[in-house]
Short mmCIF file of C-alpha atoms in Angstrom, two decimals:
data_model
loop_
_atom_site.label_atom_id
_atom_site.label_comp_id
_atom_site.label_asym_id
_atom_site.label_seq_id
_atom_site.Cartn_x
_atom_site.Cartn_y
_atom_site.Cartn_z
CA MET A 1 -19.36 -101.02 138.38
CA ARG A 2 -21.81 -98.88 140.29
CA THR A 3 -22.16 -100.29 143.80
CA PRO A 4 -22.98 -98.78 147.19
CA PHE A 5 -20.92 -95.64 147.76
CA LEU A 6 -18.18 -95.96 150.35
CA PRO A 7 -17.30 -92.66 152.08
CA MET A 8 -13.85 -91.35 151.20
CA LEU A 9 -11.28 -91.04 153.98
CA MET A 10 -10.54 -87.49 154.95
CA LEU A 11 -7.45 -86.12 153.22
CA ALA A 12 -5.59 -85.67 156.48
CA THR A 13 -5.42 -89.46 156.88
CA LEU A 14 -4.09 -90.06 153.37
CA PRO A 15 -0.59 -89.77 151.91
CA PHE A 16 -0.47 -86.88 149.48
CA THR A 17 0.23 -88.20 145.98
CA GLY A 18 -0.47 -85.15 143.84
CA ALA A 19 3.13 -84.04 143.38
CA LEU A 20 4.32 -87.57 142.63
CA ALA A 21 1.54 -88.05 140.11
CA GLN A 22 2.78 -85.09 138.11
CA LYS A 23 6.01 -86.83 137.09
CA SER A 24 5.89 -88.79 133.86
CA THR A 25 8.34 -90.92 131.92
CA LYS A 26 7.45 -88.73 128.93
CA PRO A 27 9.53 -85.56 129.36
CA ALA A 28 7.61 -82.40 130.02
CA THR A 29 7.55 -79.90 127.19
CA LYS A 30 9.61 -76.80 127.93
CA ALA A 31 7.37 -73.76 127.61
CA PRO A 32 8.46 -70.15 127.14
CA ALA A 33 9.85 -68.28 130.11
CA TYR A 34 7.22 -67.03 132.53
CA SER A 35 7.11 -64.02 134.84
CA ALA A 36 4.46 -63.28 137.44
CA VAL A 37 5.75 -59.75 138.01
CA GLY A 38 2.85 -57.30 137.80
CA LYS A 39 0.27 -60.03 137.26
CA LYS A 40 -2.99 -60.15 139.20
CA VAL A 41 -4.69 -63.22 140.63
CA GLN A 42 -8.48 -63.52 140.59
CA VAL A 43 -9.80 -65.90 143.26
CA PHE A 44 -13.00 -67.95 142.92
CA THR A 45 -14.17 -70.01 145.88
CA THR A 46 -16.74 -72.59 146.91
CA ALA A 47 -16.76 -73.30 150.64
CA ALA A 48 -18.88 -75.10 153.21
CA ASN A 49 -20.79 -73.04 155.76
CA THR A 50 -20.56 -69.94 153.55
CA THR A 51 -22.52 -68.51 150.64
CA HIS A 52 -19.51 -68.92 148.35
CA ARG A 53 -20.44 -70.96 145.27
CA LEU A 54 -17.94 -70.36 142.47
CA ALA A 55 -17.89 -66.84 143.91
CA ALA A 56 -15.33 -64.16 143.11
CA THR A 57 -13.71 -63.75 146.53
CA GLY A 58 -10.91 -61.31 145.92
CA GLU A 59 -7.83 -60.36 143.98
CA LEU A 60 -4.25 -61.10 144.98
CA ARG A 61 -1.04 -59.35 144.02
CA PHE A 62 2.41 -60.84 143.82
CA GLN A 63 5.45 -59.64 145.71
CA GLU A 64 9.01 -60.80 145.30
CA LEU A 65 9.93 -63.81 147.45
CA ARG A 66 12.87 -65.82 146.22
CA GLN A 67 12.84 -68.59 148.82
CA PRO A 68 9.86 -69.50 151.02
CA LEU A 69 10.74 -71.10 154.34
CA GLU A 70 9.71 -74.61 155.29
CA THR A 71 7.48 -73.05 157.93
CA GLN A 72 5.52 -71.19 155.24
CA PRO A 73 2.90 -73.45 153.60
CA THR A 74 3.31 -72.92 149.86
CA VAL A 75 1.85 -74.03 146.55
CA PHE A 76 4.65 -73.82 143.99
CA VAL A 77 3.43 -73.33 140.41
CA ASP A 78 5.72 -73.74 137.40
CA PRO A 79 4.18 -72.75 134.03
CA THR A 80 7.41 -73.39 132.10
CA HIS A 81 7.01 -77.17 131.95
CA THR A 82 3.86 -78.53 130.32
CA PHE A 83 2.28 -81.96 130.23
CA GLN A 84 -0.94 -83.31 128.67
CA THR A 85 -3.34 -81.11 126.72
CA LEU A 86 -6.91 -80.89 127.99
CA VAL A 87 -9.52 -82.26 125.57
CA GLY A 88 -12.56 -81.27 127.61
CA ILE A 89 -14.68 -81.70 130.73
CA GLY A 90 -18.37 -82.64 130.67
CA GLY A 91 -21.12 -85.08 131.56
CA ALA A 92 -23.33 -87.81 130.13
CA LEU A 93 -26.52 -87.08 128.20
CA THR A 94 -28.52 -90.18 129.14
CA ASP A 95 -32.14 -91.21 128.68
CA ALA A 96 -32.70 -90.43 132.37
CA ALA A 97 -31.32 -86.91 131.97
CA ALA A 98 -33.36 -86.33 128.80
CA GLU A 99 -36.62 -87.62 130.31
CA THR A 100 -36.16 -85.54 133.45
CA PHE A 101 -35.37 -82.47 131.35
CA ALA A 102 -38.55 -82.95 129.31
CA LYS A 103 -40.66 -82.86 132.50
CA LEU A 104 -39.28 -79.50 133.62
CA PRO A 105 -40.92 -76.15 132.76
CA LYS A 106 -39.38 -74.10 129.97
CA ALA A 107 -37.72 -71.64 132.34
CA ALA A 108 -35.98 -74.44 134.25
CA GLN A 109 -34.86 -76.01 130.97
CA GLN A 110 -33.27 -72.75 129.86
CA GLU A 111 -31.64 -72.32 133.27
CA PHE A 112 -30.26 -75.85 133.06
CA MET A 113 -28.69 -75.41 129.62
CA GLN A 114 -27.09 -72.12 130.62
CA ALA A 115 -25.85 -73.57 133.91
CA TYR A 116 -23.92 -76.32 132.18
CA TYR A 117 -22.91 -74.93 128.81
CA SER A 118 -22.41 -71.18 129.12
CA PRO A 119 -18.70 -70.47 129.77
CA THR A 120 -19.64 -67.17 131.45
CA ALA A 121 -23.00 -67.62 133.22
CA GLY A 122 -22.44 -71.37 133.73
CA ILE A 123 -19.57 -73.84 134.05
CA GLY A 124 -18.82 -74.23 130.35
CA TYR A 125 -18.97 -77.98 129.68
CA THR A 126 -17.03 -78.96 126.54
CA LEU A 127 -17.50 -82.74 126.30
CA ALA A 128 -20.41 -85.20 126.37
CA ARG A 129 -21.08 -88.93 126.43
CA THR A 130 -24.19 -90.90 125.52
CA HIS A 131 -25.15 -94.55 125.21
CA ILE A 132 -25.79 -96.93 122.30
CA ASN A 133 -29.00 -98.88 123.06
CA SER A 134 -30.44 -98.61 126.57
CA CYS A 135 -28.49 -98.44 129.83
CA ASP A 136 -29.55 -98.71 133.46
CA PHE A 137 -30.42 -94.99 133.36
CA SER A 138 -33.19 -95.63 130.85
CA SER A 139 -36.84 -96.15 131.76
CA GLY A 140 -36.80 -99.50 129.99
CA MET A 141 -34.58 -101.77 127.91
CA TYR A 142 -34.36 -101.49 124.13
CA THR A 143 -32.11 -101.91 121.10
CA TYR A 144 -32.30 -100.53 117.56
CA VAL A 145 -32.95 -103.69 115.51
CA ALA A 146 -35.45 -106.51 115.26
CA ASP A 147 -34.45 -109.91 116.62
CA ASN A 148 -32.06 -111.92 114.45
CA ASP A 149 -31.63 -109.11 111.92
CA GLN A 150 -27.95 -109.81 111.31
CA GLU A 151 -27.87 -107.49 108.27
CA LEU A 152 -29.32 -104.64 110.41
CA LYS A 153 -31.96 -103.81 107.81
CA THR A 154 -34.41 -102.80 110.56
CA PHE A 155 -31.92 -100.49 112.31
CA SER A 156 -33.65 -97.38 113.67
CA VAL A 157 -33.00 -94.89 116.47
CA LYS A 158 -36.67 -93.88 116.57
CA HIS A 159 -36.74 -94.60 120.31
CA ASP A 160 -34.19 -91.83 120.92
CA GLU A 161 -36.09 -89.28 118.88
CA GLN A 162 -38.66 -88.72 121.63
CA TYR A 163 -36.38 -87.44 124.39
CA ARG A 164 -32.65 -88.03 123.98
CA ILE A 165 -31.95 -86.69 120.51
CA PRO A 166 -33.79 -83.37 121.08
CA PHE A 167 -31.98 -83.07 124.43
CA ILE A 168 -28.56 -83.64 122.86
CA LYS A 169 -29.33 -81.12 120.10
CA GLN A 170 -30.28 -78.49 122.68
CA ALA A 171 -27.04 -79.16 124.56
CA ILE A 172 -25.01 -78.75 121.38
CA ALA A 173 -26.79 -75.47 120.64
CA ALA A 174 -26.26 -74.24 124.21
CA ALA A 175 -22.55 -75.05 123.90
CA GLY A 176 -22.29 -72.73 120.92
CA GLY A 177 -22.89 -75.31 118.20
CA LYS A 178 -19.94 -77.54 119.04
CA LEU A 179 -19.93 -80.25 121.71
CA PRO A 180 -17.63 -83.26 121.21
CA LEU A 181 -19.80 -86.32 121.85
CA TYR A 182 -18.66 -89.89 122.36
CA VAL A 183 -20.83 -92.99 122.56
CA SER A 184 -20.69 -96.23 124.55
CA PRO A 185 -22.69 -99.48 124.37
CA TRP A 186 -23.86 -101.27 127.52
CA THR A 187 -24.82 -104.41 125.60
CA PRO A 188 -25.38 -105.82 122.11
CA PRO A 189 -28.89 -107.08 121.31
CA ALA A 190 -29.75 -110.20 123.32
CA TRP A 191 -29.76 -112.46 120.27
CA MET A 192 -26.11 -111.58 119.62
CA LYS A 193 -25.09 -112.84 123.09
CA ASP A 194 -24.41 -116.29 124.48
CA ASN A 195 -26.90 -115.78 127.36
CA ASN A 196 -29.67 -114.39 125.10
CA ASP A 197 -30.17 -111.61 127.64
CA LEU A 198 -29.51 -107.87 127.60
CA GLN A 199 -28.68 -108.12 131.30
CA HIS A 200 -26.47 -110.29 133.50
CA GLY A 201 -23.24 -110.09 131.54
CA GLY A 202 -22.97 -112.70 128.86
CA LYS A 203 -20.60 -112.50 125.92
CA LEU A 204 -20.84 -111.52 122.28
CA ARG A 205 -21.20 -114.64 120.15
CA PRO A 206 -18.27 -115.05 117.72
CA GLU A 207 -20.58 -115.34 114.72
CA PHE A 208 -22.03 -111.88 115.44
CA ARG A 209 -18.79 -109.94 115.91
CA GLN A 210 -18.99 -108.41 112.45
CA ALA A 211 -22.68 -107.58 112.77
CA TRP A 212 -21.98 -105.89 116.10
CA ALA A 213 -19.08 -103.89 114.62
CA ASN A 214 -21.42 -102.79 111.83
CA TYR A 215 -23.92 -101.70 114.51
CA TYR A 216 -21.55 -99.00 115.84
CA VAL A 217 -21.13 -97.62 112.33
CA LYS A 218 -24.90 -97.59 111.77
CA PHE A 219 -25.45 -95.73 115.04
CA ILE A 220 -22.75 -93.14 114.49
CA LYS A 221 -23.83 -92.40 110.93
CA GLU A 222 -27.50 -92.10 111.89
CA TYR A 223 -26.77 -89.72 114.79
CA GLU A 224 -24.56 -87.67 112.50
CA ARG A 225 -27.25 -87.64 109.81
CA GLN A 226 -29.56 -86.15 112.42
CA GLY A 227 -27.10 -83.38 113.24
CA MET A 228 -25.05 -84.77 116.14
CA PRO A 229 -21.38 -85.20 115.19
CA ILE A 230 -19.72 -88.10 116.99
CA TRP A 231 -16.21 -87.40 118.26
CA GLY A 232 -15.44 -90.86 119.58
CA LEU A 233 -16.67 -94.16 120.97
CA SER A 234 -15.74 -96.73 123.57
CA VAL A 235 -15.73 -100.45 122.88
CA GLN A 236 -17.86 -101.51 125.84
CA ASN A 237 -19.05 -99.93 129.06
CA GLU A 238 -17.69 -101.82 132.08
CA ALA A 239 -16.43 -104.90 130.26
CA MET A 240 -15.80 -106.88 133.47
CA ALA A 241 -19.11 -106.16 135.23
CA ASN A 242 -21.83 -108.82 135.27
CA GLN A 243 -24.73 -106.51 136.15
CA ARG A 244 -28.45 -106.91 136.80
CA TRP A 245 -28.85 -104.27 134.10
CA GLU A 246 -27.49 -104.08 130.55
CA SER A 247 -23.98 -105.53 130.44
CA CYS A 248 -21.60 -107.58 128.32
CA LEU A 249 -18.28 -109.15 129.26
CA TYR A 250 -14.92 -109.13 127.46
CA THR A 251 -11.60 -110.38 128.74
CA ALA A 252 -8.64 -108.19 127.85
CA GLU A 253 -7.73 -110.58 125.03
CA GLU A 254 -11.30 -110.64 123.71
CA GLU A 255 -11.50 -106.85 123.64
CA ARG A 256 -8.09 -106.65 121.95
CA ASP A 257 -9.11 -109.12 119.26
CA PHE A 258 -12.51 -107.50 118.69
CA ILE A 259 -10.77 -104.15 118.17
CA LYS A 260 -8.10 -105.35 115.76
CA GLU A 261 -10.14 -107.90 113.80
CA TYR A 262 -13.57 -106.28 113.67
CA LEU A 263 -14.28 -102.87 115.19
CA GLY A 264 -11.14 -101.03 114.10
CA PRO A 265 -11.20 -102.20 110.47
CA THR A 266 -14.99 -101.72 110.25
CA LEU A 267 -14.78 -98.12 111.47
CA LYS A 268 -12.03 -97.45 108.94
CA LYS A 269 -13.92 -99.09 106.10
CA GLY A 270 -17.02 -97.09 107.04
CA GLY A 271 -15.14 -93.80 106.78
CA LEU A 272 -15.02 -93.38 110.56
CA GLY A 273 -11.36 -94.18 111.12
CA ASP A 274 -10.70 -90.74 112.58
CA ARG A 275 -13.17 -91.20 115.45
CA LYS A 276 -11.45 -91.55 118.80
CA LEU A 277 -11.65 -95.21 119.87
CA ILE A 278 -11.53 -95.72 123.64
CA ALA A 279 -10.70 -99.09 125.20
CA TRP A 280 -11.52 -100.47 128.68
CA ASP A 281 -14.11 -97.91 129.96
CA HIS A 282 -14.13 -99.52 133.41
CA ASN A 283 -12.46 -99.08 136.80
CA ARG A 284 -8.95 -98.01 137.75
CA ASP A 285 -8.16 -101.30 139.49
CA GLN A 286 -7.54 -103.33 136.30
CA VAL A 287 -6.76 -100.41 133.98
CA TYR A 288 -3.08 -101.29 133.55
CA GLN A 289 -3.67 -104.95 132.72
CA ARG A 290 -6.32 -104.03 130.16
CA ALA A 291 -4.24 -101.24 128.62
CA SER A 292 -1.10 -103.35 128.36
CA THR A 293 -2.89 -106.30 126.80
CA ILE A 294 -4.40 -104.11 124.09
CA LEU A 295 -1.66 -101.57 123.53
CA ASP A 296 1.20 -104.09 123.45
CA ASP A 297 -0.42 -105.49 120.30
CA PRO A 298 0.51 -103.10 117.45
CA GLU A 299 -2.41 -104.26 115.30
CA ALA A 300 -4.91 -103.39 118.03
CA ALA A 301 -3.08 -100.32 119.32
CA LYS A 302 -3.11 -98.57 115.94
CA TYR A 303 -6.88 -98.19 116.20
CA VAL A 304 -6.96 -97.03 119.84
CA TRP A 305 -6.91 -93.32 120.71
CA GLY A 306 -6.92 -93.84 124.45
CA ILE A 307 -7.90 -95.71 127.59
CA GLY A 308 -11.11 -94.84 129.44
CA TYR A 309 -11.73 -95.53 133.10
CA HIS A 310 -14.30 -95.17 135.93
CA TRP A 311 -13.88 -94.63 139.68
CA TYR A 312 -16.00 -97.43 141.17
CA GLU A 313 -13.06 -99.61 142.28
CA ASN A 314 -14.02 -98.74 145.87
CA TRP A 315 -16.82 -101.34 145.67
CA THR A 316 -14.10 -103.84 146.70
CA GLY A 317 -13.23 -101.83 149.82
CA SER A 318 -10.22 -100.25 148.12
CA ASP A 319 -9.51 -96.55 148.04
CA MET A 320 -9.39 -94.86 144.63
CA LEU A 321 -6.33 -96.17 142.74
CA PHE A 322 -4.95 -93.08 141.01
CA GLY A 323 -1.50 -94.62 140.76
CA ASN A 324 -2.76 -97.19 138.27
CA VAL A 325 -3.83 -94.40 135.92
CA LYS A 326 -0.37 -92.85 136.18
CA ARG A 327 1.23 -96.21 135.40
CA VAL A 328 -0.71 -96.40 132.14
CA HIS A 329 0.31 -92.83 131.30
CA ASP A 330 3.97 -93.53 132.08
CA THR A 331 4.04 -96.73 130.03
CA TYR A 332 2.00 -95.52 127.04
CA PRO A 333 2.55 -91.73 126.95
CA ASP A 334 1.43 -91.45 123.34
CA LYS A 335 -2.07 -92.70 124.16
CA GLN A 336 -4.66 -90.52 125.87
CA LEU A 337 -6.41 -91.13 129.20
CA ILE A 338 -10.07 -90.24 129.62
CA PHE A 339 -12.19 -90.50 132.74
CA THR A 340 -15.44 -91.76 131.23
CA GLU A 341 -17.75 -92.14 134.23
CA GLY A 342 -18.21 -91.51 137.92
CA CYS A 343 -21.13 -90.81 140.23
CA ILE A 344 -22.07 -91.18 143.89
CA GLU A 345 -24.59 -93.91 144.52
CA LYS A 346 -27.48 -94.72 146.87
CA PHE A 347 -29.37 -91.52 146.20
CA SER A 348 -31.29 -89.83 148.97
CA LEU A 349 -32.96 -86.46 148.60
CA ASP A 350 -31.94 -85.77 152.21
CA ARG A 351 -28.28 -85.87 151.14
CA VAL A 352 -28.31 -83.32 148.32
CA SER A 353 -26.63 -80.79 150.62
CA ASP A 354 -23.97 -83.24 151.86
CA TRP A 355 -20.65 -81.45 151.38
CA LYS A 356 -18.73 -84.70 150.95
CA LEU A 357 -20.36 -85.21 147.55
CA GLY A 358 -18.31 -82.48 145.90
CA GLU A 359 -15.13 -83.31 147.77
CA VAL A 360 -15.08 -86.78 146.21
CA TYR A 361 -15.21 -85.12 142.80
CA GLY A 362 -12.55 -82.55 143.65
CA ARG A 363 -10.12 -85.16 144.86
CA SER A 364 -10.67 -87.39 141.84
CA MET A 365 -10.31 -84.59 139.30
CA ILE A 366 -7.11 -83.25 140.89
CA GLU A 367 -5.51 -86.68 141.12
CA ASP A 368 -6.70 -87.86 137.69
CA PHE A 369 -5.36 -84.77 135.94
CA ASN A 370 -2.07 -85.03 137.81
CA ALA A 371 -1.83 -88.66 136.64
CA GLY A 372 -2.00 -87.55 132.99
CA THR A 373 -5.72 -87.61 132.19
CA ALA A 374 -6.68 -85.48 129.18
CA ALA A 375 -10.50 -85.56 129.43
CA TRP A 376 -12.95 -85.99 132.30
CA THR A 377 -16.63 -86.92 132.01
CA ASP A 378 -19.15 -87.09 134.83
CA TRP A 379 -22.08 -89.53 134.61
CA ASN A 380 -25.70 -88.22 134.36
CA ILE A 381 -25.81 -84.42 134.11
CA LEU A 382 -29.40 -84.44 135.40
CA LEU A 383 -31.58 -86.82 137.42
CA ASP A 384 -34.98 -86.44 139.07
CA GLU A 385 -35.91 -86.29 142.75
CA THR A 386 -35.64 -90.09 143.02
CA GLY A 387 -32.11 -90.26 141.59
CA GLY A 388 -33.51 -91.72 138.38
CA PRO A 389 -35.33 -92.72 136.30
CA ASN A 390 -33.51 -96.05 136.36
CA HIS A 391 -35.18 -99.31 135.38
CA ALA A 392 -32.80 -101.32 137.60
CA GLN A 393 -33.52 -99.21 140.70
CA ASN A 394 -29.85 -98.20 140.70
CA PHE A 395 -30.47 -94.63 141.87
CA CYS A 396 -27.57 -92.16 142.01
CA PHE A 397 -26.68 -88.51 142.48
CA ALA A 398 -26.14 -85.99 139.70
CA PRO A 399 -24.67 -82.48 139.99
CA ILE A 400 -28.12 -81.03 139.33
CA ILE A 401 -31.35 -82.67 140.48
CA GLY A 402 -34.50 -81.73 138.57
CA ASP A 403 -37.39 -81.80 141.02
CA THR A 404 -40.23 -82.68 138.64
CA ARG A 405 -42.78 -82.01 141.40
CA SER A 406 -41.84 -78.36 141.91
CA GLY A 407 -40.24 -77.73 138.53
CA LYS A 408 -37.10 -76.42 140.22
CA LEU A 409 -33.43 -77.30 139.85
CA LEU A 410 -31.50 -78.38 142.96
CA TYR A 411 -27.75 -77.74 142.72
CA THR A 412 -25.54 -80.09 144.71
CA ASN A 413 -22.01 -78.91 145.48
CA ILE A 414 -20.80 -81.44 142.88
CA TYR A 415 -21.86 -78.89 140.27
CA TYR A 416 -19.67 -76.19 141.79
CA TYR A 417 -16.69 -78.46 142.41
CA ILE A 418 -16.65 -79.59 138.78
CA GLY A 419 -17.09 -75.98 137.74
CA HIS A 420 -13.82 -75.01 139.42
CA PHE A 421 -12.15 -77.03 136.67
CA SER A 422 -14.46 -76.80 133.64
CA LYS A 423 -15.08 -73.05 133.86
CA PHE A 424 -11.46 -71.98 134.19
CA ILE A 425 -9.48 -74.75 132.46
CA ARG A 426 -10.46 -74.78 128.80
CA PRO A 427 -9.81 -77.19 125.92
CA GLY A 428 -6.27 -76.83 124.65
CA ALA A 429 -4.92 -75.93 128.09
CA LYS A 430 -1.74 -77.73 129.10
CA ARG A 431 -1.19 -79.07 132.57
CA ILE A 432 1.68 -77.51 134.47
CA ILE A 433 3.27 -78.23 137.82
CA SER A 434 1.47 -77.26 141.00
CA SER A 435 3.29 -78.65 144.04
CA SER A 436 2.02 -78.27 147.60
CA THR A 437 4.16 -78.30 150.73
CA ARG A 438 1.24 -79.41 152.91
CA ASP A 439 -0.88 -82.52 152.52
CA VAL A 440 -3.99 -80.59 153.52
CA LEU A 441 -3.81 -78.65 150.22
CA GLN A 442 -4.51 -80.76 147.13
CA THR A 443 -3.71 -79.01 143.88
CA THR A 444 -3.42 -79.14 140.10
CA ALA A 445 -2.84 -76.40 137.53
CA PHE A 446 -3.12 -75.66 133.81
CA ARG A 447 -1.96 -72.96 131.41
CA ASN A 448 -4.71 -71.95 129.00
CA THR A 449 -4.20 -71.10 125.36
CA ASP A 450 -4.76 -67.40 126.17
CA GLY A 451 -1.77 -67.50 128.51
CA SER A 452 -3.77 -67.42 131.74
CA VAL A 453 -2.83 -69.85 134.48
CA ALA A 454 -5.55 -71.63 136.51
CA VAL A 455 -4.50 -73.19 139.82
CA VAL A 456 -7.02 -75.33 141.71
CA VAL A 457 -6.50 -75.79 145.46
CA MET A 458 -8.77 -77.93 147.64
CA ASN A 459 -8.88 -78.19 151.43
CA THR A 460 -10.95 -81.05 152.91
CA SER A 461 -9.91 -80.36 156.49
CA ASP A 462 -11.89 -78.65 159.25
CA LYS A 463 -9.36 -75.82 159.58
CA PRO A 464 -8.35 -72.85 157.42
CA MET A 465 -4.86 -72.95 155.94
CA ASP A 466 -2.85 -69.82 155.18
CA PHE A 467 -0.46 -70.36 152.31
CA LEU A 468 1.63 -68.70 149.61
CA LEU A 469 0.87 -69.04 145.91
CA TRP A 470 4.37 -68.95 144.44
CA LEU A 471 5.36 -68.51 140.78
CA LYS A 472 8.99 -68.02 139.75
CA GLY A 473 10.14 -65.90 142.66
CA GLN A 474 6.83 -64.07 143.12
CA ALA A 475 4.40 -64.96 145.93
CA ALA A 476 0.87 -63.97 146.89
CA SER A 477 -0.49 -64.62 150.37
CA THR A 478 -3.95 -66.19 150.72
CA THR A 479 -6.08 -68.56 152.82
CA SER A 480 -7.80 -71.84 151.96
CA LEU A 481 -11.06 -72.06 153.90
CA PRO A 482 -12.16 -75.29 155.65
CA HIS A 483 -13.88 -77.70 153.25
CA SER A 484 -13.31 -75.48 150.27
CA ILE A 485 -12.10 -75.49 146.69
CA SER A 486 -10.65 -72.40 145.03
CA THR A 487 -9.43 -71.58 141.55
CA PHE A 488 -6.71 -68.94 141.27
CA VAL A 489 -6.64 -67.38 137.80
CA VAL A 490 -3.38 -65.60 137.02
CA ASN A 491 -3.60 -63.11 134.14
#
């Protein structure tokens, strides 16, 4: 539920939960022995009040240190125990992003694609989301069928062929020809709903459950026919949010029954049973109740790949509830967790340089990964200078703002903060332990398939923090700058 953004409390006022979140009821996998002797550490940093933006800021060397003292701030890294495998990190390819992209000059378009999808010159996105029918980040509302066409004979994605489909195809090409894409509906057609309205919640009418299940299959097959393979899908975006834009409501029991009686069997019958089906796709606050209701039913659970979630639970005045994500992981370790959406709301062009924007992302990504999350997807990858277009006037921030007046791209620090994960932690990487002895240093770490170790350390305080990066009896001395995020790559 996207609602006015509430500023995050500074880390120094919060209990540090990162180390706790790394423990799971599913035993860690024992990895081969690891030695840091002779290894070098490349350091990449983004920091406030500096020119550092994903900048190479030095190289560290290890020295033997068997036992750090309690007076020596330390980040302990253990690559010999592994947890979840990373699926990917990326952002949503919405109508708003596609329309903004189309208004930019060719040079800016090329810069944009390289910035997101090049693993060397950019931040190497490896995952994408898009919407079925319109969403609030569309210029107007639409569906793909004529009214009352229960047999879907009029089904057509012609609307998407103007902006969104060409945009998605360019993103796939920029990513090297492979970009796992999953799709989410905001609402069924109005005539399928009990309020006869695309907006304002409403529920799917029982007599149209099969037609709606068929709709997903039609969409996926048509996108694939046009050259966009679909990796997965969620059942419903924000199934508890009655919004003034496109929305549809399901209780946990209704979503469970729709999955097991209609959507799951229909995907299987349509030859799409291997697509990754994601349940919930809403906030962390109710994620456990939704997951348990669906996954405790074997007939529903057999169709579900994982549980998706958003970060907007702070609309209630709550802080972000990372512990609820961990509870799902601990209870259902054989199902995946995927962060499906997050953004910072109430856009203002005057705030594009606000350093807090990126720090919200850094904190969420560290905590979500430590809670067992296997994939992480930002919301719009591009918006214009108004924070739109958005037909509901629900304007938000994106990592990159396309100023359609000047034709230039404006990079918020969100882009760089996400890049500290997506650029250095690649699909197939396994999370390992990274345990900090100071609450001012938030951290997570992964071991990539090439054997390299990537350790992310974030400092949201106003002071620098000297610390030791410690791996199996070897330590390297370094400093975390105020309001900074660094990735330490051990080769």
